[in-house]
Structure formats: structure tokens, C-alpha cells
Amino acid sequence: MRDYLKLPTILSLMSLSLIFVTPAQAQQSAPCSNDNQEQPSQARREITNREYGLRFEIPANYRTELRRDSRSHQRLSIAVRNPTDVEFIDCAIRNRMIGAGPISDVIVSIEPRPRHIRNVRDIFREESESGITGREILESSFTTIAGQDAVIYTVQTIYPYRHQAARLIHPNGQYIIVIRAGNHGEEIDPIDLEVMDIIMSSFRID
């Protein structure tokens, strides 16, 4: 099954990241929960973005949401969302709870390539020498994704927040493609890492 993602961006409560509740609500049992993430199905479906020539597979039971950065017409992201989180957000909306989350989407994004970035080693050098306080790269490796050189690295912040990111340069040289999974705390959900691996291994650029 093939899904064609279209613009403009769908703006909804689904893109928010936190749940806020009143004290009265807090005293009651939470009507919505996404504690137990659903396992990715063995069946796959293909996601296609014609604008940038991207194709990749996701578990058939997952959903996607296309977002465009309002500050730039050259930046967008595709959120790949677990069905448990989809139901959690719907529940939050039905119960008039503001926002949704924490949601651990796997994100595929594309952004303009800065002129000083010539290859993935430049990308990693910039990431490792960012000078951001309270941010540490735990591990890194160089590989290929869709036939392109890529770097994969894991970052831990003092927030605390941990994420794993894969970065590669689009064959047209104009963009950087990022595939990322992350979570609050010091562990990334193994299910998110599994979905990230599915995306990376099936990734194609036309």
C-alpha cells in the first residue's frame, strides 16, 4: 500500500508535546494513557514524498503526519507515529485535555544544507563541536543509507533527553536528510529504534 503525503501541513493538537491537566483531573484516574506502545506490525506500507523524491517503509499499523516549518519553505518533517500514541491523542481531544504527549514519534526531516557542509564528516564535526552545554555524543558510526554516505550518532542531554539521529546529504546536494528517534530520560524506546531501523533500511531517494 502506498501513501502520498500532500501539502499544506495539517495543523492539529497532534503536533503538541505535553498534556496539561487541572488539579481536579489529576485526582481522578487518567482517562488517557500511552504507557504500553503497540508492537510494529510485520506488514509494511510505503510512504512517498514526491517533492524531495523520498520513499521508505513503515509498519502498516503506524500513521504519519506531515509538518512544514513555517519559517522556511525548504524544511519539512514526516512524523511516524505508534498507533497507541494516535489513540492517546484522540482520547486527550475527546476529554478536552490540552496537548498530547509525551509522544515519541520517529521523525524523517529534510532541511537546507549549509554552504560549509560538504560531506557527512562535516555534519558530524559540527554536531560534536557545537559547544552546547550539557550535551554529550555517546556513540557514532559512519554507514550508507539509500546508497549515500551517512552518519549515525546518539546524544544525551542533561534535560534529560536522549535521541539517535542519522544524517545524510540528499543526492542533489541542496538538502540534509535526518532520521531521528528520541525519548525523555536516558533510554530510547526499543520499539522506536526498531521503526527507525525499518525506515533506514528501506530508504530510497528517486
PDB file of C-alpha atoms in Angstrom, residues 4-119:
ATOM      1  CA  TYR A   4       1.187  10.020  -0.910  1.00  0.00           C
ATOM      2  CA  LEU A   5       1.838  12.856   1.517  1.00  0.00           C
ATOM      3  CA  LYS A   6       0.456  16.207   0.434  1.00  0.00           C
ATOM      4  CA  LEU A   7       0.881  19.829   1.454  1.00  0.00           C
ATOM      5  CA  PRO A   8      -0.131  22.066   3.148  1.00  0.00           C
ATOM      6  CA  THR A   9       0.714  20.940   6.628  1.00  0.00           C
ATOM      7  CA  ILE A  10      -2.050  19.505   8.764  1.00  0.00           C
ATOM      8  CA  LEU A  11      -2.057  21.628  11.897  1.00  0.00           C
ATOM      9  CA  SER A  12      -3.705  19.996  14.868  1.00  0.00           C
ATOM     10  CA  LEU A  13      -3.379  19.238  18.547  1.00  0.00           C
ATOM     11  CA  MET A  14      -1.472  16.140  17.453  1.00  0.00           C
ATOM     12  CA  SER A  15       1.698  18.198  16.961  1.00  0.00           C
ATOM     13  CA  LEU A  16       1.919  19.300  20.600  1.00  0.00           C
ATOM     14  CA  SER A  17       4.153  17.506  23.082  1.00  0.00           C
ATOM     15  CA  LEU A  18       2.713  17.710  26.596  1.00  0.00           C
ATOM     16  CA  ILE A  19      -0.512  17.011  28.466  1.00  0.00           C
ATOM     17  CA  PHE A  20      -1.712  19.622  30.933  1.00  0.00           C
ATOM     18  CA  VAL A  21      -4.353  18.725  33.481  1.00  0.00           C
ATOM     19  CA  THR A  22      -6.136  20.604  36.227  1.00  0.00           C
ATOM     20  CA  PRO A  23      -5.708  19.573  39.908  1.00  0.00           C
ATOM     21  CA  ALA A  24      -9.219  18.099  39.832  1.00  0.00           C
ATOM     22  CA  GLN A  25      -8.305  15.991  36.825  1.00  0.00           C
ATOM     23  CA  ALA A  26      -5.075  14.878  38.490  1.00  0.00           C
ATOM     24  CA  GLN A  27      -7.023  13.456  41.414  1.00  0.00           C
ATOM     25  CA  GLN A  28      -9.016  11.252  39.079  1.00  0.00           C
ATOM     26  CA  SER A  29      -7.676   8.217  37.268  1.00  0.00           C
ATOM     27  CA  ALA A  30      -6.134   9.347  33.979  1.00  0.00           C
ATOM     28  CA  PRO A  31      -8.642   8.694  31.183  1.00  0.00           C
ATOM     29  CA  CYS A  32      -5.864   8.517  28.579  1.00  0.00           C
ATOM     30  CA  SER A  33      -2.607   6.577  28.593  1.00  0.00           C
ATOM     31  CA  ASN A  34       0.088   5.633  26.104  1.00  0.00           C
ATOM     32  CA  ASP A  35       2.272   3.657  28.510  1.00  0.00           C
ATOM     33  CA  ASN A  36       2.163   0.417  26.530  1.00  0.00           C
ATOM     34  CA  GLN A  37       3.257   1.053  22.961  1.00  0.00           C
ATOM     35  CA  GLU A  38       1.814  -1.291  20.342  1.00  0.00           C
ATOM     36  CA  GLN A  39       4.318  -3.565  18.615  1.00  0.00           C
ATOM     37  CA  PRO A  40       5.066  -2.692  14.968  1.00  0.00           C
ATOM     38  CA  SER A  41       3.180  -4.990  12.611  1.00  0.00           C
ATOM     39  CA  GLN A  42       5.104  -7.335  10.325  1.00  0.00           C
ATOM     40  CA  ALA A  43       3.225  -5.911   7.316  1.00  0.00           C
ATOM     41  CA  ARG A  44       4.705  -2.778   5.741  1.00  0.00           C
ATOM     42  CA  ARG A  45       3.435   0.120   3.688  1.00  0.00           C
ATOM     43  CA  GLU A  46       5.400   2.624   1.645  1.00  0.00           C
ATOM     44  CA  ILE A  47       5.460   6.352   2.339  1.00  0.00           C
ATOM     45  CA  THR A  48       6.328   8.608  -0.601  1.00  0.00           C
ATOM     46  CA  ASN A  49       7.181  12.289  -0.734  1.00  0.00           C
ATOM     47  CA  ARG A  50       7.379  13.386  -4.365  1.00  0.00           C
ATOM     48  CA  GLU A  51       8.637  16.885  -3.577  1.00  0.00           C
ATOM     49  CA  TYR A  52      12.025  15.553  -2.451  1.00  0.00           C
ATOM     50  CA  GLY A  53      11.907  12.111  -4.052  1.00  0.00           C
ATOM     51  CA  LEU A  54      11.821  10.216  -0.758  1.00  0.00           C
ATOM     52  CA  ARG A  55      10.467   6.689  -0.288  1.00  0.00           C
ATOM     53  CA  PHE A  56      10.594   4.479   2.778  1.00  0.00           C
ATOM     54  CA  GLU A  57       8.605   1.774   4.530  1.00  0.00           C
ATOM     55  CA  ILE A  58       6.890   1.876   7.907  1.00  0.00           C
ATOM     56  CA  PRO A  59       4.882  -0.735   9.847  1.00  0.00           C
ATOM     57  CA  ALA A  60       1.377  -0.959   8.369  1.00  0.00           C
ATOM     58  CA  ASN A  61      -0.243  -0.177  11.734  1.00  0.00           C
ATOM     59  CA  TYR A  62       1.621   3.134  12.111  1.00  0.00           C
ATOM     60  CA  ARG A  63       0.371   6.554  10.996  1.00  0.00           C
ATOM     61  CA  THR A  64       2.170   9.576   9.558  1.00  0.00           C
ATOM     62  CA  GLU A  65       1.798  13.333   9.872  1.00  0.00           C
ATOM     63  CA  LEU A  66       3.423  15.838   7.517  1.00  0.00           C
ATOM     64  CA  ARG A  67       4.661  19.098   9.020  1.00  0.00           C
ATOM     65  CA  ARG A  68       6.260  22.094   7.342  1.00  0.00           C
ATOM     66  CA  ASP A  69       8.382  24.638   9.169  1.00  0.00           C
ATOM     67  CA  SER A  70       6.592  27.971   8.780  1.00  0.00           C
ATOM     68  CA  ARG A  71       9.942  29.779   8.859  1.00  0.00           C
ATOM     69  CA  SER A  72      11.225  28.147   5.677  1.00  0.00           C
ATOM     70  CA  HIS A  73       9.587  26.668   2.572  1.00  0.00           C
ATOM     71  CA  GLN A  74      12.549  24.308   2.258  1.00  0.00           C
ATOM     72  CA  ARG A  75      12.092  22.429   5.522  1.00  0.00           C
ATOM     73  CA  LEU A  76       9.557  19.729   6.346  1.00  0.00           C
ATOM     74  CA  SER A  77       9.243  16.661   8.537  1.00  0.00           C
ATOM     75  CA  ILE A  78       7.252  13.438   8.472  1.00  0.00           C
ATOM     76  CA  ALA A  79       6.266  12.123  11.917  1.00  0.00           C
ATOM     77  CA  VAL A  80       5.875   8.329  12.059  1.00  0.00           C
ATOM     78  CA  ARG A  81       3.551   7.591  14.988  1.00  0.00           C
ATOM     79  CA  ASN A  82       2.757   4.463  17.001  1.00  0.00           C
ATOM     80  CA  PRO A  83      -0.992   3.561  16.977  1.00  0.00           C
ATOM     81  CA  THR A  84      -1.040   3.735  20.781  1.00  0.00           C
ATOM     82  CA  ASP A  85       0.002   7.396  20.581  1.00  0.00           C
ATOM     83  CA  VAL A  86      -2.614   8.039  17.889  1.00  0.00           C
ATOM     84  CA  GLU A  87      -5.345   6.690  20.206  1.00  0.00           C
ATOM     85  CA  PHE A  88      -3.857   8.595  23.145  1.00  0.00           C
ATOM     86  CA  ILE A  89      -4.104  11.915  21.290  1.00  0.00           C
ATOM     87  CA  ASP A  90      -7.667  11.177  20.171  1.00  0.00           C
ATOM     88  CA  CYS A  91      -8.562  10.377  23.807  1.00  0.00           C
ATOM     89  CA  ALA A  92      -6.958  13.614  25.006  1.00  0.00           C
ATOM     90  CA  ILE A  93      -9.009  15.604  22.498  1.00  0.00           C
ATOM     91  CA  ARG A  94     -12.257  13.840  23.493  1.00  0.00           C
ATOM     92  CA  ASN A  95     -11.540  14.557  27.162  1.00  0.00           C
ATOM     93  CA  ARG A  96     -10.575  18.178  26.463  1.00  0.00           C
ATOM     94  CA  MET A  97      -7.022  17.689  27.702  1.00  0.00           C
ATOM     95  CA  ILE A  98      -4.777  20.314  26.131  1.00  0.00           C
ATOM     96  CA  GLY A  99      -1.942  18.941  24.017  1.00  0.00           C
ATOM     97  CA  ALA A 100      -0.725  15.392  23.591  1.00  0.00           C
ATOM     98  CA  GLY A 101       2.267  13.517  24.920  1.00  0.00           C
ATOM     99  CA  PRO A 102       4.881  12.772  25.707  1.00  0.00           C
ATOM    100  CA  ILE A 103       4.824  11.395  22.164  1.00  0.00           C
ATOM    101  CA  SER A 104       7.860   9.523  20.879  1.00  0.00           C
ATOM    102  CA  ASP A 105       7.446   9.898  17.121  1.00  0.00           C
ATOM    103  CA  VAL A 106      10.158   8.749  14.766  1.00  0.00           C
ATOM    104  CA  ILE A 107      10.887  11.755  12.543  1.00  0.00           C
ATOM    105  CA  VAL A 108      12.102  11.972   8.953  1.00  0.00           C
ATOM    106  CA  SER A 109      13.010  15.565   8.114  1.00  0.00           C
ATOM    107  CA  ILE A 110      14.695  17.497   5.352  1.00  0.00           C
ATOM    108  CA  GLU A 111      16.453  20.834   5.745  1.00  0.00           C
ATOM    109  CA  PRO A 112      18.645  23.116   3.639  1.00  0.00           C
ATOM    110  CA  ARG A 113      22.341  22.186   3.520  1.00  0.00           C
ATOM    111  CA  PRO A 114      24.552  24.987   4.895  1.00  0.00           C
ATOM    112  CA  ARG A 115      27.253  26.024   2.415  1.00  0.00           C
ATOM    113  CA  HIS A 116      30.088  24.997   4.728  1.00  0.00           C
ATOM    114  CA  ILE A 117      28.801  21.392   4.966  1.00  0.00           C
ATOM    115  CA  ARG A 118      30.431  19.379   2.163  1.00  0.00           C
ATOM    116  CA  ASN A 119      30.050  15.801   3.440  1.00  0.00           C
TER     117      ASN A 119
END
